[in-house]
Structure formats: structure tokens, C-alpha cells
Coordinates of C-alpha atoms in Angstrom, one line a residue:
X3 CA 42.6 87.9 116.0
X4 CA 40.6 86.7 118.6
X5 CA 42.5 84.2 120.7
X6 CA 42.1 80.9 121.4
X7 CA 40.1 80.0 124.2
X8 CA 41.7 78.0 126.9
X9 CA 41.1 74.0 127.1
X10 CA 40.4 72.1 130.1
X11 CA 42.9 69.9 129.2
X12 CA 45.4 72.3 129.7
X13 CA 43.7 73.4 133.4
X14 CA 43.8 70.5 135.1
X15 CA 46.8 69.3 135.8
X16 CA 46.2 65.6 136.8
X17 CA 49.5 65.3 138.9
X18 CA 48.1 67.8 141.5
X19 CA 45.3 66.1 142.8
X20 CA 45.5 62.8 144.4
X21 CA 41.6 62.1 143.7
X22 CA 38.5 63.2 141.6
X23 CA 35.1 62.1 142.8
X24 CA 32.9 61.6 139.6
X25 CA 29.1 61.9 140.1
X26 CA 26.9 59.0 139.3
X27 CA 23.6 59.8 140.4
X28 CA 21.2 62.6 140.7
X29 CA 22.3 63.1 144.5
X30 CA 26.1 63.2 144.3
X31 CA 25.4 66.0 141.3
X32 CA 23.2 67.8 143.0
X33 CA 25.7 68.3 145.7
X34 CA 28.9 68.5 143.4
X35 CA 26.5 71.7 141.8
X36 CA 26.4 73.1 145.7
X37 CA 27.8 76.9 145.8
X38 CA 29.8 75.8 149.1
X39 CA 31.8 72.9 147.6
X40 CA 32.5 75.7 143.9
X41 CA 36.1 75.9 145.0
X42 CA 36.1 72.4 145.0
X43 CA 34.8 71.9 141.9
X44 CA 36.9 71.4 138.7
X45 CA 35.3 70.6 135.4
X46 CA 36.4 67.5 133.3
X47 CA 36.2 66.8 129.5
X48 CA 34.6 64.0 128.5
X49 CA 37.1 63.5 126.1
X50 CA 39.6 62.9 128.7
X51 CA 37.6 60.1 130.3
X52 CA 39.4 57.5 128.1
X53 CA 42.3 58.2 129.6
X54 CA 41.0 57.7 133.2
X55 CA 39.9 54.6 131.9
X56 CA 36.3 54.8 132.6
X57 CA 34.2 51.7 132.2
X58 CA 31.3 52.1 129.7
X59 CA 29.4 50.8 132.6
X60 CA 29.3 51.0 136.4
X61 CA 28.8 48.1 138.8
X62 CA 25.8 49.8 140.4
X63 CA 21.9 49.4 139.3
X64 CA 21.3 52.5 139.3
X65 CA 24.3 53.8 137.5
X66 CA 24.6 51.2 134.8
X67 CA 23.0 53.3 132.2
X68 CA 25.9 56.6 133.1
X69 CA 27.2 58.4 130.4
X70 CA 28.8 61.6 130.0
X71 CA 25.9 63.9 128.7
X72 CA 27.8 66.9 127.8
X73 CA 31.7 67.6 126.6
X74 CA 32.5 68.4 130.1
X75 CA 31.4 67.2 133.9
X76 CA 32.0 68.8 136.6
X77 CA 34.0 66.8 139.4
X78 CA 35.1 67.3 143.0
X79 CA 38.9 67.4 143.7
X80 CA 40.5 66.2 146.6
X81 CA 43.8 68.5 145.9
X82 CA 46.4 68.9 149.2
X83 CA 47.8 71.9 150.4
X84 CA 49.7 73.3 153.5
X85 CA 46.7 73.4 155.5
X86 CA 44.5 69.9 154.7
X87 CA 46.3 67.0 155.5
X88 CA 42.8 65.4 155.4
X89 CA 39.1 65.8 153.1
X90 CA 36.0 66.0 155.3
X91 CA 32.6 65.1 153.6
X92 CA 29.6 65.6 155.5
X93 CA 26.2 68.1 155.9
X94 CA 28.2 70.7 157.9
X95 CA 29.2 74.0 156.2
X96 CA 32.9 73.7 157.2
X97 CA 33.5 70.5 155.4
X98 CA 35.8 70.6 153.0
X99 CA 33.0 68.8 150.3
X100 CA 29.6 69.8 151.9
X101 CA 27.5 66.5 150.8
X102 CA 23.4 66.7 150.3
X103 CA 20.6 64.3 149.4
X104 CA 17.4 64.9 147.1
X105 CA 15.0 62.3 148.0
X106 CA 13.4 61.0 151.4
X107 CA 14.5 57.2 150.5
X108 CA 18.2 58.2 150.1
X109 CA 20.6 58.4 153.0
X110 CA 20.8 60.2 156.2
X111 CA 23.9 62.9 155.7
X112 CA 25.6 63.4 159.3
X113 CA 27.4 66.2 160.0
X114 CA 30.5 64.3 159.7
X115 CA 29.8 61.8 156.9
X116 CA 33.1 60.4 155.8
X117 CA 36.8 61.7 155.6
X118 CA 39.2 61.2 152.8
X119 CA 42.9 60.9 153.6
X120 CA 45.8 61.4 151.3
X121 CA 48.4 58.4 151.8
X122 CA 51.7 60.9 151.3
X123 CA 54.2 57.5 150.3
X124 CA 51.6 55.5 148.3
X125 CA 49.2 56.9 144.9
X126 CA 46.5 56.3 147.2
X127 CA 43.6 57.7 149.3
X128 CA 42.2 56.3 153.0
X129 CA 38.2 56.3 153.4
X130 CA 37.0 56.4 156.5
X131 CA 33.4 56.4 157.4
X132 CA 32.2 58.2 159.8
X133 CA 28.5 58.0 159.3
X134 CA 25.7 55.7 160.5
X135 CA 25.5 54.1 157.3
X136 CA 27.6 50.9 155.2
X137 CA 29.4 52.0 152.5
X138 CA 30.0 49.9 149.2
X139 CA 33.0 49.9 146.9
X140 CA 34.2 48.2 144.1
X141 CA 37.8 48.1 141.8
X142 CA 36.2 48.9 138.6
X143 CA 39.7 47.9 137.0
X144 CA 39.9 44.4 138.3
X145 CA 36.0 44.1 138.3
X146 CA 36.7 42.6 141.5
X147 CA 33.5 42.2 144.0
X148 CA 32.1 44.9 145.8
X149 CA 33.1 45.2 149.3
X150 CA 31.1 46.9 152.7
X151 CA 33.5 50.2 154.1
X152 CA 31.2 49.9 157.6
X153 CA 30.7 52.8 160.0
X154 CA 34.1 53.8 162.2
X155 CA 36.1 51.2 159.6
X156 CA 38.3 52.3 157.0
X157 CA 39.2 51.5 153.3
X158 CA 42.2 52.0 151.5
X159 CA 41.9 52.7 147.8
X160 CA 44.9 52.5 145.4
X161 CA 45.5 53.7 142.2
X162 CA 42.6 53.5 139.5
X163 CA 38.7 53.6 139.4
X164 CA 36.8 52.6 141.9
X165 CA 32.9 52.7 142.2
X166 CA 31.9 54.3 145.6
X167 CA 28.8 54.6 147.1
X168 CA 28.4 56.6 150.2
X169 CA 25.0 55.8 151.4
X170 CA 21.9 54.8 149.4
X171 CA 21.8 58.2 146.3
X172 CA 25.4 59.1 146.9
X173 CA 27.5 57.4 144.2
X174 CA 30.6 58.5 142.9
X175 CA 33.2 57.2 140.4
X176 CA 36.0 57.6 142.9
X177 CA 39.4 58.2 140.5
X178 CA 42.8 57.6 142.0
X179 CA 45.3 59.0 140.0
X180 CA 49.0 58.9 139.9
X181 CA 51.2 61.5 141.4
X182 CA 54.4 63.3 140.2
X183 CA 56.8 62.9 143.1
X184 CA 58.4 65.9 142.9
X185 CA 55.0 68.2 143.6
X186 CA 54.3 66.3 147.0
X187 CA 58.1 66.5 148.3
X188 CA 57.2 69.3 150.5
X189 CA 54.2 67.5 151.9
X190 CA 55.4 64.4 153.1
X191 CA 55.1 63.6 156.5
X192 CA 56.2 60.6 159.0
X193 CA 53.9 57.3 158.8
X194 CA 54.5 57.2 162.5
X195 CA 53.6 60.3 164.7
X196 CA 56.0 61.7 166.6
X197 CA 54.2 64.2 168.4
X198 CA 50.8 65.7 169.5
X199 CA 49.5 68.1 166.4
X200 CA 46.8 70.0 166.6
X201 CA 45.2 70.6 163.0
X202 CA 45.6 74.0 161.8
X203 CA 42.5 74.5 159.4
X204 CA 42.0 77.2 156.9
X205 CA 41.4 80.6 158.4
X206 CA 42.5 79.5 162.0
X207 CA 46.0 79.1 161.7
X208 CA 47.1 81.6 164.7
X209 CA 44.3 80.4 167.1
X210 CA 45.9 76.5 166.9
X211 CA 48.8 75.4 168.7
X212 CA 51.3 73.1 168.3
X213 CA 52.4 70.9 171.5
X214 CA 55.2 68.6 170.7
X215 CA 54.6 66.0 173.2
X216 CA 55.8 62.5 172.5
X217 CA 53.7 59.9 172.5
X218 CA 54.2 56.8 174.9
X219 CA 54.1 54.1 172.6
X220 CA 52.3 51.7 175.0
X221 CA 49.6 54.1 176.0
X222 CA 46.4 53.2 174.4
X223 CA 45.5 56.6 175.2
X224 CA 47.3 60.3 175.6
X225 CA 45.7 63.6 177.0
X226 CA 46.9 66.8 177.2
X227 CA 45.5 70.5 177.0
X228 CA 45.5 72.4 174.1
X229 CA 44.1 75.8 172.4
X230 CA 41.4 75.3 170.0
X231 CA 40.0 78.7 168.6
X232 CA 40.6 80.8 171.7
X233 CA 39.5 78.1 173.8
X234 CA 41.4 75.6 176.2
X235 CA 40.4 72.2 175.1
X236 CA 41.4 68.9 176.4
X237 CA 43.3 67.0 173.2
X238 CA 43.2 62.9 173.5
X239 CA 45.4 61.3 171.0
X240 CA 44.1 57.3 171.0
X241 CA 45.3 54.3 169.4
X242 CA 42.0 53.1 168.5
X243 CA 39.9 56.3 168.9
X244 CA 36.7 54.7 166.7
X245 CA 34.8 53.0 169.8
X246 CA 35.5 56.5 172.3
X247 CA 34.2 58.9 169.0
X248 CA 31.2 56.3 168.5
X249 CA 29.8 56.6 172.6
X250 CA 31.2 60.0 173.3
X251 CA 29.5 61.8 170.4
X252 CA 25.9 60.6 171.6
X253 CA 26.1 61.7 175.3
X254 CA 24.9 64.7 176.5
X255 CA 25.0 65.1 180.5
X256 CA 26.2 67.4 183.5
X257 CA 28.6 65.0 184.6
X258 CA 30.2 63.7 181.2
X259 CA 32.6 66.0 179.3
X260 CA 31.2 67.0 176.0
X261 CA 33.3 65.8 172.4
X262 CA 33.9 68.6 170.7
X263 CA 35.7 67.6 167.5
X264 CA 37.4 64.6 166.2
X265 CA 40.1 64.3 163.9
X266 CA 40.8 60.9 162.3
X267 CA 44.1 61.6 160.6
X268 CA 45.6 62.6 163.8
X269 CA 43.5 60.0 165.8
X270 CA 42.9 62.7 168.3
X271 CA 39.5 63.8 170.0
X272 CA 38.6 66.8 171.4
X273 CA 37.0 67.3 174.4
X274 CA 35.6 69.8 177.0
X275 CA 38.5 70.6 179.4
X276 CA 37.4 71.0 183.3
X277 CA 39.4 72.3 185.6
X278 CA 39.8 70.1 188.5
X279 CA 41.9 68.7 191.4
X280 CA 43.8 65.3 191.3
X281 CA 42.5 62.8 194.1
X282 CA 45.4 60.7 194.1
X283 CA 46.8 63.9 196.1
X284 CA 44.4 64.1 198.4
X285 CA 45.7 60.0 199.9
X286 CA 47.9 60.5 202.7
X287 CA 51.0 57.9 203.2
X288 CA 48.6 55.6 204.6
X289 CA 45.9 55.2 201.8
X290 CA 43.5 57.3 203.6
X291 CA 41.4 60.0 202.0
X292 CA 41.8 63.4 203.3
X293 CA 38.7 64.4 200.9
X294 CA 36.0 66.1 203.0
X295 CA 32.7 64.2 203.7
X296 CA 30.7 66.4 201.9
X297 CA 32.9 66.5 198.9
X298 CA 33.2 62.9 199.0
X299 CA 29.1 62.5 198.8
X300 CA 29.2 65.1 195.8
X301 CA 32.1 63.4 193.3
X302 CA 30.0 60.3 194.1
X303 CA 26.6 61.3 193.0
X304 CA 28.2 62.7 190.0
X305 CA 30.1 59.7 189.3
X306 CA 26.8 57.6 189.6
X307 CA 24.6 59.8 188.1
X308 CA 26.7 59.7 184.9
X309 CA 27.2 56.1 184.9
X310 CA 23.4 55.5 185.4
X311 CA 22.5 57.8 181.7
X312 CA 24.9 55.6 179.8
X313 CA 24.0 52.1 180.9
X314 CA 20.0 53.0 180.8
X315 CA 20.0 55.7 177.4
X316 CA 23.3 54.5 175.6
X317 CA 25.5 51.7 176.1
X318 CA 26.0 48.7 178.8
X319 CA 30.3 48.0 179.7

């Protein structure tokens, strides 16, 4: 006899995955049907549908008239692991869902569009958008009114549907769905950090490491070195790292350290590390600067000549 052939139903196992992103329009399918995000990819049945409670409609013009066309459609999974603590969505190929448009009229995909983060004590994900464009969402259980996620701001979304759109052509039905405690035991982690971690990403685990640094509680910053892919990096754990990732990731000079990566879930940014000497040593007892003349002329024309690109090309203090 030939057997059976196995049901979707039976392959998804809705307890694993905190979040399915649902394409709505041309755009979001497009990239769900991307070879880079196939291991993302997990195909629904339509069938199954009623039970996420989908609306027969969808608070966006352009995706009122959705409906399943087909007995299955193909979703993106936000699904936790060891390694991913957090679900990066942009146009680079590293991102954990790689995100293009179609048309010229939709929106601009950066390189780090948005991140998705798994809330380990709540059935809930955190959206934060990291793009240059305003985000729109809306509780499609509640029919409550749509709300603006703007850039470097956040959203949390609880249990249920939710109509996302991230950018103009990239809407999703975002599904939150309800977890079995007992498979995210092992993944729980402290609401309050305890320590400087450096991400360890898939396929770089032995070139991170770990510093277990406290962090001062009143600092509204921390830096300290750390090893990034074979490379000495300077590792800046902020309170409110939005504003620093918004001016830092936009200047390019000799005399400005370069941001090299940012990691929202860990509020940390990483930056070029420079080797230097602390002034403060070079005071004697009596305040005076044992700094030779000519150094002194050099650390000041850098200092300048730094300060004079951002106020003209980027931002006045």
C-alpha cells in the first residue's frame, strides 16, 4: 500500500514558533519566495487559518480583497533556538529574513530594516524599526486603530493577529501565537542584564567572546573591548543606544570611529577599537599637561576637524 502522505498539520507544530509572518501583498511574497529566507519558510494550510483566527478582511487598502488562493501558503517563521535570541529583517544576506521590494513606488529596504524580538516571559514579540521609514500596525482582533511603529521606536505585540506593514509593499499578517511553557524552559533568560554578552550568531560561535562585566546601573553608557570575528572591537552597551546608532551609522571620517554593528536586544553597539593613550595620565599633580606641543596641535586638529563634518554634513548638538 502506498502510504499516506504526511499533512502539514502534523509539521508544524504551532507551540515552537513564537511568530508567523503571513504575506499580504505582492512584495512580502515575493520575498517570503526568496531562496535565502527557504529555511525560514514553513508552509501553512489554509484550512488551518480558522484556527489562527484570520479576519475575512484586512485593515489595509490594498489587502482588503486577501484570500488564501491555494490549500497551502507559504509563511515565514520566527522559531528560537540556542543561537538567535533575536530576528533581523533587512536587504543584507546575513539577516535572518532577507526582505525585498518589486516596484520603484514601494519602500526603500536598508540593510537593517527591522528586528523582531522574542519576549521569553510573555506570548509576545518586540518590533523594532530600524529603517528610515514609519511603520503601521493594527490588532486585527480588537479592530483597534492602526498605530505608527516610527524609526529607532519599538512596538510590542501580544498574542493574536495583528496587520503589519513594514514600509509602503511590505505587508504581513503578523501571527502571535501561544507558547507551550515547557519547550522555552531552557531559553529563558533574565529581563534585566547582568552582564556584557556578545551575540554568538550562527557559524561564529568560537570567534565571539563572552565578557562578564557588570553593568553600572547609573551609567548611561558602558565600553569595553571585545572579539568580534577575529577582530578586537570596542563593545558599548547603552541605556538608550537609538539616538548614538541613528548619528553614528551615517558618519564616515578619519577622525570618527566607524560603527560596525548594532545589536538591539543587547542594546550594545559595535565600534572600531583604536588603540590609544589616556590624557588624564599625562596631568601632572598640578593640572598641567605634560602633552608635547606638537602632539597637542595634532589631537586638536583632529578633534576639530571631526567636530566640523558633523555639525556642517550631519547633525548640530
Amino acid at each position: 500500500m502506498t502510504p499516506t502522505p504526511p499533512s502539514h498539520e502534523s509539521e508544524l507544530d504551532y507551540g515552537d514558533i513564537p511568530a508567523l509572518l503571513i504575506p499580504l501583498s505582492d512584495c512580502a511574497s515575493h520575498s517570503s519566495e526568496l531562496p535565502l529566507n527557504k529555511k525560514r519558510s514553513v508552509k501553512v494550510p489554509s484550512s488551518s487559518l480558522t484556527k489562527l483566527n484570520l479576519p475575512d478582511k484586512i485593515g489595509s487598502a490594498k489587502a482588503q480583497e486577501w484570500k488564501p488562493t491555494s490549500s497551502e501558503i507559504l509563511a515565514l517563521k520566527l522559531k528560537p533556538s540556542a543561537e538567535i535570541s533575536y530576528y533581523s529583517l533587512g536587504s543584507s544576506v546575513d539577516s535572518y529574513i532577507v526582505l525585498q521590494t518589486v516596484d520603484e513606488d514601494e519602500c526603500y529596504v536598508n540593510y537593517l530594516h527591522c528586528q523582531f524580538i522574542s519576549d521569553p516571559d510573555r506570548d509576545s514579540v518586540v518590533l523594532y524599526n530600524a529603517s528610515t521609514s514609519a511603520f503601521r500596525a493594527q490588532n486585527l482582533d480588537r479592530q483597534s486603530p492602526v498605530q505608527n511603529v516610527l524609526p529607532t521606536n519599538n512596538r510590542a505585540f501580544d498574542c493574536g493577529s495583528w496587520y503589519l506593514e513594514l514600509g509602503k509593499g511590505l505587508e504581513f499578517l503578523l501571527r502571535v501565537l501561544p507558547r507551550d511553557p515547557e519547550l522555552y524552559t531552557d531559553l529563558l533568560v533574565p529581563c534585566e542584564a547582568e552582564s556584557i554578552r556578545v551575540e554568538v550568531p550562527i557559524g561564529h560561535k568560537s570567534l565571539y567572546r563572552l565578557y562578564p562585566k557588570p553593568i553600572d546601573k547609573n551609567a548611561p553608557s558602558l565600553g569595553r573591548r571585545a572579539e568580534k570575528i577575529g577582530k578586537i572591537v570596542a563593545a558599548k552597551v547603552c541605556r538608550k543606544p537609538d539616538i548614538q546608532w541613528a548619528v553614528l551609522k551615517g558618519l564616515k571620517h578619519h577622525s570618527v570611529v566607524q560603527m560596525l554593528d548594532f545589536d538591539g536586544s543587547h542594546l550594545t553597539i559595535f565600534l572600531e577599537y583604536i588603540e590609544g593613550i589616556d590624557l588624564s595620565k599625562l596631568v601632572d599633580k598640578d593640572l598641567i599637561s605634560q602633552v608635547p606641543e606638537p602632539d597637542v596641535y595634532r589631537i586638536w586638529k583632529d578633534i576639530s576637524s571631526a567636530l566640523e563634518y558633523i555639525h556642517r554634513f550631519y547633525f548640530y548638538f
